[in-house]
PDB file of C-alpha atoms and ligand atoms in Angstrom:
ATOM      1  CA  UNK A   1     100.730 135.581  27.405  1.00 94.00           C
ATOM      2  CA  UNK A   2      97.720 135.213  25.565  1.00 97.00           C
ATOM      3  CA  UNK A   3      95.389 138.029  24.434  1.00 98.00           C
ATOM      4  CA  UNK A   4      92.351 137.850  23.254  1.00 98.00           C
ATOM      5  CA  UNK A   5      90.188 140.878  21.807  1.00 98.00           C
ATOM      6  CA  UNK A   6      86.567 140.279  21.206  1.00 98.00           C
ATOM      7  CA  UNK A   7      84.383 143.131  19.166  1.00 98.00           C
ATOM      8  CA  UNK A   8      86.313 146.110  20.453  1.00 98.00           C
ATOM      9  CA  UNK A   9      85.008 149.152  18.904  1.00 98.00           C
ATOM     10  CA  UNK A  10      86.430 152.308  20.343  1.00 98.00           C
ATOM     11  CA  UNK A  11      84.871 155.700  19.781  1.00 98.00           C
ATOM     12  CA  UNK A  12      86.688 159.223  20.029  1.00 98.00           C
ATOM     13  CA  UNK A  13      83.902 161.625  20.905  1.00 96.00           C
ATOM     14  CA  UNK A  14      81.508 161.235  17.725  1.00 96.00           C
ATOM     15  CA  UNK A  15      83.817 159.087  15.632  1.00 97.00           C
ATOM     16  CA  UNK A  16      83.994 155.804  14.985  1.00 98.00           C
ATOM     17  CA  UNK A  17      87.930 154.142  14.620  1.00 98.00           C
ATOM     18  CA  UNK A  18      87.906 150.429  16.188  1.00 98.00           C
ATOM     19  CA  UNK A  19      85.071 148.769  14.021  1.00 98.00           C
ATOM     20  CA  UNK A  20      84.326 145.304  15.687  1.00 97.00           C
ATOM     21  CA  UNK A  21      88.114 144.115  15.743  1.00 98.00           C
ATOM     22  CA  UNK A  22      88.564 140.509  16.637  1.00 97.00           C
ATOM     23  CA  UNK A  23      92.241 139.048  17.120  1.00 97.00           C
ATOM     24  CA  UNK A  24      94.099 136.796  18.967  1.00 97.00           C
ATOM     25  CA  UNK A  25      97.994 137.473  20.004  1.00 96.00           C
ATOM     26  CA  UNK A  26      99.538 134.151  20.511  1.00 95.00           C
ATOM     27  CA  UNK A  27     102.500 134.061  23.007  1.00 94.00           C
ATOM     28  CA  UNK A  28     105.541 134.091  22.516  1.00 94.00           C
ATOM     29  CA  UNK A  29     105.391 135.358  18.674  1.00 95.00           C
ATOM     30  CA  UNK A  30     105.978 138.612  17.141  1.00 97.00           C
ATOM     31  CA  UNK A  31     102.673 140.276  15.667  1.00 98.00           C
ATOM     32  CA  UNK A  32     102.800 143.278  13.715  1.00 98.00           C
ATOM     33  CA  UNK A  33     100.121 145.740  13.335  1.00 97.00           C
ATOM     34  CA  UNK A  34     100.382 147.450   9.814  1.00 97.00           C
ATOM     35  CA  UNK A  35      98.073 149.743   7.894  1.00 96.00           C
ATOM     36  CA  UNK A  36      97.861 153.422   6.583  1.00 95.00           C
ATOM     37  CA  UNK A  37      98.098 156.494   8.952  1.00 95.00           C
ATOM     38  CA  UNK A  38      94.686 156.854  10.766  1.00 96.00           C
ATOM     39  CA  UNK A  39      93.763 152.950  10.215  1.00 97.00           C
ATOM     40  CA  UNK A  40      93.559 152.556  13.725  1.00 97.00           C
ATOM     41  CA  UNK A  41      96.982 151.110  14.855  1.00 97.00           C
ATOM     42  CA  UNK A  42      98.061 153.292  17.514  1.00 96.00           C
ATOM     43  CA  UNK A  43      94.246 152.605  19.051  1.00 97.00           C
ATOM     44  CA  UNK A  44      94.217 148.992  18.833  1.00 98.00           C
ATOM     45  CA  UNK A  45      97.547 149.079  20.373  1.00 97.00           C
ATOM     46  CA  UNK A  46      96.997 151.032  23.258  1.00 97.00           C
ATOM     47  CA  UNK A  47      94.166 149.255  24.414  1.00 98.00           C
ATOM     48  CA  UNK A  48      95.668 145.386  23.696  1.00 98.00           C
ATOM     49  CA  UNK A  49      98.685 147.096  25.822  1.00 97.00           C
ATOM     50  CA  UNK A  50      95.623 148.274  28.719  1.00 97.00           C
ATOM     51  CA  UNK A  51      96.827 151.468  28.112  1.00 95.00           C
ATOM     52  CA  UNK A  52      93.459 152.647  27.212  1.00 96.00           C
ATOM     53  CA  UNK A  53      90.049 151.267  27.565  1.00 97.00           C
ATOM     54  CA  UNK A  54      88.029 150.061  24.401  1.00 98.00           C
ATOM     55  CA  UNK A  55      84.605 152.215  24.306  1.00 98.00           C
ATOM     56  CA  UNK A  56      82.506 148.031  23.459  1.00 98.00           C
ATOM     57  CA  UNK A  57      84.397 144.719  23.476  1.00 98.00           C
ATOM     58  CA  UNK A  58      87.105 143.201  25.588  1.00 97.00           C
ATOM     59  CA  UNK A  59      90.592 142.146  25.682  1.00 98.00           C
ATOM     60  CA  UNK A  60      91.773 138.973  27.705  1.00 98.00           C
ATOM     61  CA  UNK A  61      94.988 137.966  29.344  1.00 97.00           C
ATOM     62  CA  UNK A  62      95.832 134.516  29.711  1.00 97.00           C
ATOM     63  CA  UNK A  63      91.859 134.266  29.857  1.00 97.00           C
ATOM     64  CA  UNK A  64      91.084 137.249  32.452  1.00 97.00           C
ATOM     65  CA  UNK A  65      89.661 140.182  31.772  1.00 96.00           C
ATOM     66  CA  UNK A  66      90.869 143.493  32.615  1.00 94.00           C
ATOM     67  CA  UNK A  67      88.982 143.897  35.832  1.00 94.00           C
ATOM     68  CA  UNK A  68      90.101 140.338  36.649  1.00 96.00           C
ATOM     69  CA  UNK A  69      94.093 141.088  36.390  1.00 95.00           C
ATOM     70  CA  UNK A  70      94.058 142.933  39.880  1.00 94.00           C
ATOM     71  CA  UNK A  71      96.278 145.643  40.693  1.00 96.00           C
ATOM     72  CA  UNK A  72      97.264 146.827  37.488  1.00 96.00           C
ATOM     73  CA  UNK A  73     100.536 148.817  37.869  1.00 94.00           C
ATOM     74  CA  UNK A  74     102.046 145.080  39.288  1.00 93.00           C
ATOM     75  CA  UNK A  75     100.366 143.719  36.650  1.00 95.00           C
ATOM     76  CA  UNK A  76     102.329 145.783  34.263  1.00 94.00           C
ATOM     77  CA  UNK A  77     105.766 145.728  35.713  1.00 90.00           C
ATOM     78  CA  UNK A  78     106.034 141.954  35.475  1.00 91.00           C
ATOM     79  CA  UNK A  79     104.141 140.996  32.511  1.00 95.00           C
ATOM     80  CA  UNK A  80     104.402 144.132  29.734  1.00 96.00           C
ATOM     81  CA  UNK A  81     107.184 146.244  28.237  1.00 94.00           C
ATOM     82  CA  UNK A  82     106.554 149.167  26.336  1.00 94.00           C
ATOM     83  CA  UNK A  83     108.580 151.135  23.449  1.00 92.00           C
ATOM     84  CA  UNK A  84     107.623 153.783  21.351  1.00 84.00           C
ATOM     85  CA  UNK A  85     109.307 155.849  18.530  1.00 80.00           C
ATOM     86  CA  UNK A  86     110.463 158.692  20.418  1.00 75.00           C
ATOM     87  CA  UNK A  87     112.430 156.308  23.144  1.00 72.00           C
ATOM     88  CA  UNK A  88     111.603 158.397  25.986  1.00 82.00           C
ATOM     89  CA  UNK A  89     115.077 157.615  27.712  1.00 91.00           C
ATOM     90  CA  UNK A  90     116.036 160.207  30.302  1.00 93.00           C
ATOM     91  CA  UNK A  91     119.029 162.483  29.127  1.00 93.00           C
ATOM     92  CA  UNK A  92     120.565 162.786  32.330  1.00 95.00           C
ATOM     93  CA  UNK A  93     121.291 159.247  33.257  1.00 95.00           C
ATOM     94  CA  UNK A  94     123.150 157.013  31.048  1.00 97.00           C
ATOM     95  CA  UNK A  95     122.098 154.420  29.018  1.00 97.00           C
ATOM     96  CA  UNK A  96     122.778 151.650  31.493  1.00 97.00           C
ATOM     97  CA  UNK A  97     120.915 154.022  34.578  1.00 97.00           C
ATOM     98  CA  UNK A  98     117.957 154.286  32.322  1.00 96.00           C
ATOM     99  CA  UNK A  99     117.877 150.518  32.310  1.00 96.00           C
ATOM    100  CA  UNK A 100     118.608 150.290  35.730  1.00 96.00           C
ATOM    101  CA  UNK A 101     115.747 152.950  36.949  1.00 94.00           C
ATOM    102  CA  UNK A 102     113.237 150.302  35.532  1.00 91.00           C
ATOM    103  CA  UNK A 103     115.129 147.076  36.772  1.00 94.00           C
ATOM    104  CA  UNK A 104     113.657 144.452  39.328  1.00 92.00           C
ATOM    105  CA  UNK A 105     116.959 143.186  39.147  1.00 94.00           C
ATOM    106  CA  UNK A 106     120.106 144.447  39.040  1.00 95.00           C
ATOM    107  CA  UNK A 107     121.835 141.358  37.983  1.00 96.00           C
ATOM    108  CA  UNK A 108     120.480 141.089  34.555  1.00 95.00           C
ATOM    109  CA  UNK A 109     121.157 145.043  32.831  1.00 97.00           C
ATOM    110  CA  UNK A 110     124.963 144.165  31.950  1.00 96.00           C
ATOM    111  CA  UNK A 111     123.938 140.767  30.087  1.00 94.00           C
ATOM    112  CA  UNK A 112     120.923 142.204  28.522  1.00 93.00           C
ATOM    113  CA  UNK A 113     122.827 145.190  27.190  1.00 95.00           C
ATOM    114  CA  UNK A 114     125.484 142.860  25.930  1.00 92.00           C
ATOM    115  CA  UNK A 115     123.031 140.748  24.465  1.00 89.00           C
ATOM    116  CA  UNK A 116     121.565 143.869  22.255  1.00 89.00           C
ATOM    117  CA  UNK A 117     124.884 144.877  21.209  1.00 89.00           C
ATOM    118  CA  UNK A 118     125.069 148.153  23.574  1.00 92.00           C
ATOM    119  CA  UNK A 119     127.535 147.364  26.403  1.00 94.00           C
ATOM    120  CA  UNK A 120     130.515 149.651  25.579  1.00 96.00           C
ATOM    121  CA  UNK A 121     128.034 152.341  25.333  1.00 96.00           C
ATOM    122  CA  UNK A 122     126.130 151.855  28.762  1.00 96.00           C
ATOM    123  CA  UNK A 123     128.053 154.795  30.638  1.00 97.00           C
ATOM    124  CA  UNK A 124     127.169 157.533  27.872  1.00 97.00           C
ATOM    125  CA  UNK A 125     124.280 159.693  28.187  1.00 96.00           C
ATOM    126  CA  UNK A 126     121.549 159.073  25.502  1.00 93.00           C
ATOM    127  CA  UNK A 127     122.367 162.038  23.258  1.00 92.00           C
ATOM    128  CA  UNK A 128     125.771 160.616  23.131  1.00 95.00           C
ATOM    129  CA  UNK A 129     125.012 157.840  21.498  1.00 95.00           C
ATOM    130  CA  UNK A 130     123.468 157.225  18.109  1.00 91.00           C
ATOM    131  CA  UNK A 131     118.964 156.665  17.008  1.00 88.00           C
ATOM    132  CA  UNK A 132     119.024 152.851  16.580  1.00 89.00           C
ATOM    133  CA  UNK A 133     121.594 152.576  19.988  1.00 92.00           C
ATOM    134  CA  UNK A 134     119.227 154.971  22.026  1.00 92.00           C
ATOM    135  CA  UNK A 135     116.470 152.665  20.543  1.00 90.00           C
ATOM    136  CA  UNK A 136     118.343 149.280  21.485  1.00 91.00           C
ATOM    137  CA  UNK A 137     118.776 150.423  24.684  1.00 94.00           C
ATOM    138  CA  UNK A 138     115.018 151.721  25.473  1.00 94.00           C
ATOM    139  CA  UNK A 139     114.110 147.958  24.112  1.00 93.00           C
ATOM    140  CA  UNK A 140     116.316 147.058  27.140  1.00 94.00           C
ATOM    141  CA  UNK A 141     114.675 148.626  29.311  1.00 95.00           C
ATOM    142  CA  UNK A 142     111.750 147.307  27.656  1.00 94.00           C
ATOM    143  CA  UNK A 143     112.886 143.949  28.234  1.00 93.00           C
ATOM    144  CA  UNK A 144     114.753 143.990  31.602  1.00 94.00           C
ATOM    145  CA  UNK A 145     112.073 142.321  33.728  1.00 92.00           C
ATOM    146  CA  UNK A 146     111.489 139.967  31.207  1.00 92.00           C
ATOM    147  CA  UNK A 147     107.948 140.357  30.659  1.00 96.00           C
ATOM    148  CA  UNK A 148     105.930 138.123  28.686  1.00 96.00           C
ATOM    149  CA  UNK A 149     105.113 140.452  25.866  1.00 97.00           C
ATOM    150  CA  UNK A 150     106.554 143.845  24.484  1.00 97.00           C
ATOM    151  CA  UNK A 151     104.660 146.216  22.707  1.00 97.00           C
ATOM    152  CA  UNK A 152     106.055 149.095  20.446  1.00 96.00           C
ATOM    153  CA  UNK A 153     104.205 151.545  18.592  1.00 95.00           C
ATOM    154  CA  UNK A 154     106.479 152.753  15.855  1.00 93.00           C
ATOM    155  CA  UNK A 155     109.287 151.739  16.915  1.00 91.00           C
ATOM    156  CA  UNK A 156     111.398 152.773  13.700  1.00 90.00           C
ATOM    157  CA  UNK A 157     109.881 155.742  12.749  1.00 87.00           C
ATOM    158  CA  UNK A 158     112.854 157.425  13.715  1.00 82.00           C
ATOM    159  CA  UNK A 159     115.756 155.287  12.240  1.00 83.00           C
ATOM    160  CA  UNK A 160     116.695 154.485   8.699  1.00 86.00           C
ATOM    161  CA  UNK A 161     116.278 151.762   6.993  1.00 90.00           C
ATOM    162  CA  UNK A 162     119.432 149.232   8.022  1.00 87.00           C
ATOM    163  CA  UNK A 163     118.730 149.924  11.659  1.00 85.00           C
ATOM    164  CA  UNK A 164     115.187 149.773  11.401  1.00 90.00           C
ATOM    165  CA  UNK A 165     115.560 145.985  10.119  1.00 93.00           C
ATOM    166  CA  UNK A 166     118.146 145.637  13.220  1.00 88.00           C
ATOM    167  CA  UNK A 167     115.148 146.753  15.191  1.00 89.00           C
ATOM    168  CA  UNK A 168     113.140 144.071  13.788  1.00 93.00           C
ATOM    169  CA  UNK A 169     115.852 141.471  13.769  1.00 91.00           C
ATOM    170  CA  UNK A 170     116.120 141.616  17.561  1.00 90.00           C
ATOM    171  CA  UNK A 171     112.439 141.553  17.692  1.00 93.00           C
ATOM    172  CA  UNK A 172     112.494 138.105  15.692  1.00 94.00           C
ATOM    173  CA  UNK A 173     114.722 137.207  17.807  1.00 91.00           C
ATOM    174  CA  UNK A 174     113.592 137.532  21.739  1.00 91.00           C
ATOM    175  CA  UNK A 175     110.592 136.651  20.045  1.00 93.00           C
ATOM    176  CA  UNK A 176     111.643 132.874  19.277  1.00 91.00           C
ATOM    177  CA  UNK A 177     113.943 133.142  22.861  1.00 91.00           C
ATOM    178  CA  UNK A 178     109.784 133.667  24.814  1.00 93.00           C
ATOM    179  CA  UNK A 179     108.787 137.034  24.371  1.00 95.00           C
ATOM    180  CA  UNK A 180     105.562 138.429  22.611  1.00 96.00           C
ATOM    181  CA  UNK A 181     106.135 141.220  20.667  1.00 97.00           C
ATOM    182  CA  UNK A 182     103.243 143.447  19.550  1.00 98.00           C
ATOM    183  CA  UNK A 183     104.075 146.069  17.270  1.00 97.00           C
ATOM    184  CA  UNK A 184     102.249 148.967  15.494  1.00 97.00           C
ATOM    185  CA  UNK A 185     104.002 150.223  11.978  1.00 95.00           C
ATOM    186  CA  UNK A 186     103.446 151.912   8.788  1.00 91.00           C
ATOM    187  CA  UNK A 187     106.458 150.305   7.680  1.00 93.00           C
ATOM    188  CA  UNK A 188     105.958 146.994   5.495  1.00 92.00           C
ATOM    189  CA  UNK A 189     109.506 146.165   5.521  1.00 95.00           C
ATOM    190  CA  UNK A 190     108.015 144.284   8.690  1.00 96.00           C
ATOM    191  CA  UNK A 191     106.062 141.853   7.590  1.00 94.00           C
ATOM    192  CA  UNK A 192     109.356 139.967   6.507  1.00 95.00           C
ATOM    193  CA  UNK A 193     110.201 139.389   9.603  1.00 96.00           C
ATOM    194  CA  UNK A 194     106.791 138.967  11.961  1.00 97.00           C
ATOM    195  CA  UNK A 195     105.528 135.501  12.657  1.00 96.00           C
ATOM    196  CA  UNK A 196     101.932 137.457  12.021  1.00 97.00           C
ATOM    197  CA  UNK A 197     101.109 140.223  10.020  1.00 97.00           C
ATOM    198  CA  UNK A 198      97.108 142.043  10.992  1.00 97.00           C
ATOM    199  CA  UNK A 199      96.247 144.660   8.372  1.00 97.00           C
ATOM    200  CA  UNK A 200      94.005 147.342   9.586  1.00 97.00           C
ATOM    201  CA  UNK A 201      91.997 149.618   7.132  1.00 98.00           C
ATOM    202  CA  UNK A 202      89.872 152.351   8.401  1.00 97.00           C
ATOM    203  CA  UNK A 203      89.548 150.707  11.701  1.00 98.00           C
ATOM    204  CA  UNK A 204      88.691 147.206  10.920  1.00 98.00           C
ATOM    205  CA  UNK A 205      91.333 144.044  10.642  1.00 98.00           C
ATOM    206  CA  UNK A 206      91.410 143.640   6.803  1.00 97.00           C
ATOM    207  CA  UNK A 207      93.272 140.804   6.379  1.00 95.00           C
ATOM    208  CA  UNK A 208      95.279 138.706   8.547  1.00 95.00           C
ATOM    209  CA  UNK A 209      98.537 136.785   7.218  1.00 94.00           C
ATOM    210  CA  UNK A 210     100.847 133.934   9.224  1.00 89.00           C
TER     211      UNK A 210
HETATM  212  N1  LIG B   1      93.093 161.236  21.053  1.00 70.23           N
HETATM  213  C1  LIG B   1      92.360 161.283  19.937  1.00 70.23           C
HETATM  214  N2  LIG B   1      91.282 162.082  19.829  1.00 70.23           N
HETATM  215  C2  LIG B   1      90.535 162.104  18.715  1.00 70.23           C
HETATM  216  N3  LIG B   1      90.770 161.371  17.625  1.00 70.23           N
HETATM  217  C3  LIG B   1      91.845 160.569  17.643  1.00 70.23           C
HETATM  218  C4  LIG B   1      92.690 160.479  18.797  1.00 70.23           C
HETATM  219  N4  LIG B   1      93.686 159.585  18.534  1.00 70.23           N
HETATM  220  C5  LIG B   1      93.453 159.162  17.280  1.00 70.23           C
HETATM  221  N5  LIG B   1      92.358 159.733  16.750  1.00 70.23           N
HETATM  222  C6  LIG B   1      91.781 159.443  15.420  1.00 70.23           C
HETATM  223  O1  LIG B   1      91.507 158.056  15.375  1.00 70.23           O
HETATM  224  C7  LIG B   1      91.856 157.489  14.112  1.00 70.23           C
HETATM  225  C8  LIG B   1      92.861 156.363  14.317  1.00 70.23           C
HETATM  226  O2  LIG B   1      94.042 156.915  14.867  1.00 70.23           O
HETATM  227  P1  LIG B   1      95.296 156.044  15.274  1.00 70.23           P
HETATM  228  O3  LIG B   1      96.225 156.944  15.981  1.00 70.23           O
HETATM  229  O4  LIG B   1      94.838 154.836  15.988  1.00 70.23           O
HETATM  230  O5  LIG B   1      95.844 155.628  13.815  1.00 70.23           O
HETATM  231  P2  LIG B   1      97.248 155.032  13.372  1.00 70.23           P
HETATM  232  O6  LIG B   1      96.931 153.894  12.445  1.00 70.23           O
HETATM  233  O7  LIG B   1      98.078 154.738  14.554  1.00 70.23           O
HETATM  234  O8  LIG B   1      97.888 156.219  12.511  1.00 70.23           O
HETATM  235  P3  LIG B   1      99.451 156.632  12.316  1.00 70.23           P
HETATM  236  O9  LIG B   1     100.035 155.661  11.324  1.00 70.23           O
HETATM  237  O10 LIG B   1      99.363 158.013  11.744  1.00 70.23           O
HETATM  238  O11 LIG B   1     100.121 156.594  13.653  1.00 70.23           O
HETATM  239  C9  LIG B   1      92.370 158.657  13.275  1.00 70.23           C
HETATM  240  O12 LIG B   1      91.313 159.105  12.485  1.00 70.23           O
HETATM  241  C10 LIG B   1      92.752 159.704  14.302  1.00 70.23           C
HETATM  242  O13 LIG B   1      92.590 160.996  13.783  1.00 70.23           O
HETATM  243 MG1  LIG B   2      99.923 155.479  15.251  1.00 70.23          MG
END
């Protein structure tokens, strides 16, 4: 999918933190979304992901606007994944059941959880398992309806360094297998291994590399 932001500016209360940001999220590539704490990452991510509604501007999917995408919840569950730091998996049901309460179908959990390197783990509960597999699996359930794009605010914050580059690897890689990848960090370890790099700074895009 496409996206397209055009002069968002987004206001909390009195203050200004989206300054006229332009950008355009090509599909099927992995973006990140760098800059220092309070640079507006978490912001611009929210409302690319239609999370949250910018205060000016506008964001386009494969050309439509918000408004124009209909019903949004369907619109979500077959075109967007979501994963943020704290994975937000549910410690009563396994790994695999977490996967399963978001999956369209059934069919694909065992493969996908093979494919991320978590299969001999999908009948343990998530605080039997280690950070970066509780992570891999949460980016399965990200992924399990295959959506066209997957967006992750800090995904790493909570791992070290070898499986935060794991993190990234996988990203690369469902990345150059079809799926977007959006991804807010303060880590610049990232940038080695995104297709496209936006730097914010104090809400505006600073620089943008490829
Ligand atoms: N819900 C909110 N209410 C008021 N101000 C907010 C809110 N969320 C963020 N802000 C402010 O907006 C600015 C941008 O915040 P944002 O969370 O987008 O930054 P960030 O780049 O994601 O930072 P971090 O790296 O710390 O996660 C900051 O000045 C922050 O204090
Ligand atoms: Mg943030």
């Amino acid at each position: 999918m496409k996206i397209e932001a055009h002069a968002l500016e987004h206001y909390y209360g009195h203050e200004k933190v989206l300054n006229g940001v332009n950008i355009t999220i090509e599909p099927r590539s992995f973006t990140a979304i760098i800059g220092e704490s309070g640079s507006g990452k978490t912001t611009l991510l929210s409302i690319l992901s239609t999370l949250m509604q910018p205060s000016f501007g506008s964001v386009r999917y494969d050309g439509k606007t918000f408004q124009e995408l209909g019903n949004i919840d369907l619109f979500r569950r077959h075109n967007i994944g979501f994963v943020f730091q704290f994975h937000y998996l549910i410690s009563y049901l396994t790994l695999r059941e977490n996967v399963a309460l978001a999956a369209l179908d059934e069919a694909k959990i065992d493969p996908l959880l093979g494919n991320l390197g978590i299969e001999r783990l999908s009948g343990r509960y998530s605080d039997e398992v280690s950070g970066g597999e509780r992570q891999r699996a949460a980016i399965a359930r990200a992924l399990i309806n295959s959506p066209s794009v997957v967006f992750a605010d800090e995904p790493t914050g909570n791992l070290d360094t070898k499986n935060a580059l794991g993190v990234y690897e996988l990203f690369r890689r469902f990345a150059h297998e079809g799926t977007g990848f959006v991804v807010a960090s303060h880590d610049k370890k990232i940038a080695d291994y995104a297709d496209v790099i936006i730097e914010m700074e104090d809400g505006i895009v600073k620089k943008i590399h490829q």
